[in-house]
């Protein structure tokens, strides 16, 4: 896989990687063709797994190389990491307040962001779309960083990140399509809306790669920014959603640890 991707420029690499992650979102959404419901403990475990993957990716694939790059570029590593990380979190907080969306399991009256008359189904899709902005950005920045020829940025590490993000996109696709199906939408429409939540990833991925290619001096900040944005999503959405049912918390916790271990294995093994 590494040999195949090496022949392309970083923007094309980022596009192919994020098309892969979008494809796994669609695969998760396709569950709706085979089932109308998934047991709550299964869905909670999948969301917990996704949270673990994102936590591990935030450190192993983004923060750690960002800190190393900052040092190699003569920046103050801890300051770069803190600034980038916190700005990423504030960016997602601002987006969260502005973009209308509705978390899984809540009533339409509990939607967040600017108040609109949009349908509940649209608001559910936008909630997962909000997750996918930092994920696509992270993949794009990781591939763009490889072009900087710094030892801390490797093509294998970028591929590992894309695989990890793709794995956790599977339950997110299902988390959109299945509730829509339960609310009475047809299978095809539920699938189309579920997979559409991942469309933003190739867009964010290409923009992220292009941005850091033309402004390599901010690469460490960009990596830490993506990490902060992803941690915001995990803490604000994925973990609370996965732990709504108190009876499943132990199972969800182990699923979260498993997700972390899988992403750590991918990054250390391939990176």
XYZ file of N, CA, C and O in Angstrom, residues 3 34 54 91 106 111 127 151 205 222 242 244 255-256:
56
model
N 3.926 1.580 -1.154
C 4.544 1.726 -2.476
C 3.549 2.299 -3.483
O 3.908 3.106 -4.347
N -30.079 -4.479 6.101
C -30.150 -5.815 6.682
C -30.849 -5.846 8.041
O -31.267 -6.909 8.494
N -10.239 7.451 18.242
C -9.972 8.879 18.082
C -9.029 9.414 19.158
O -8.192 10.281 18.884
N -12.272 25.943 18.111
C -12.876 25.935 16.771
C -14.093 25.021 16.732
O -15.145 25.394 16.200
N -31.924 12.155 21.273
C -32.546 13.342 21.839
C -33.748 13.774 21.002
O -33.871 13.421 19.832
N -32.134 20.153 20.013
C -31.102 20.381 19.007
C -30.205 21.544 19.416
O -30.617 22.438 20.159
N -25.107 16.220 12.840
C -24.371 15.909 14.070
C -23.150 15.042 13.768
O -22.053 15.278 14.289
N 11.417 13.594 10.001
C 11.434 12.201 10.447
C 10.173 11.810 11.207
O 9.804 10.631 11.262
N -10.123 16.753 3.984
C -8.823 16.134 3.791
C -7.993 16.841 2.740
O -6.801 17.133 2.947
N -0.914 22.764 13.020
C -2.031 22.116 12.327
C -2.290 20.715 12.872
O -3.445 20.314 13.057
N -22.190 7.045 24.027
C -21.941 5.614 24.215
C -22.295 5.145 25.624
O -22.468 3.947 25.861
N -24.979 6.309 27.600
C -26.336 6.679 28.031
C -26.965 5.572 28.876
O -27.711 5.828 29.805
N -14.661 -1.581 25.276
C -14.668 -1.318 23.834
C -13.831 -0.085 23.509
O -13.108 -0.046 22.507
N -13.917 0.924 24.380
C -13.121 2.140 24.186
C -11.629 1.828 24.302
O -10.816 2.293 23.495
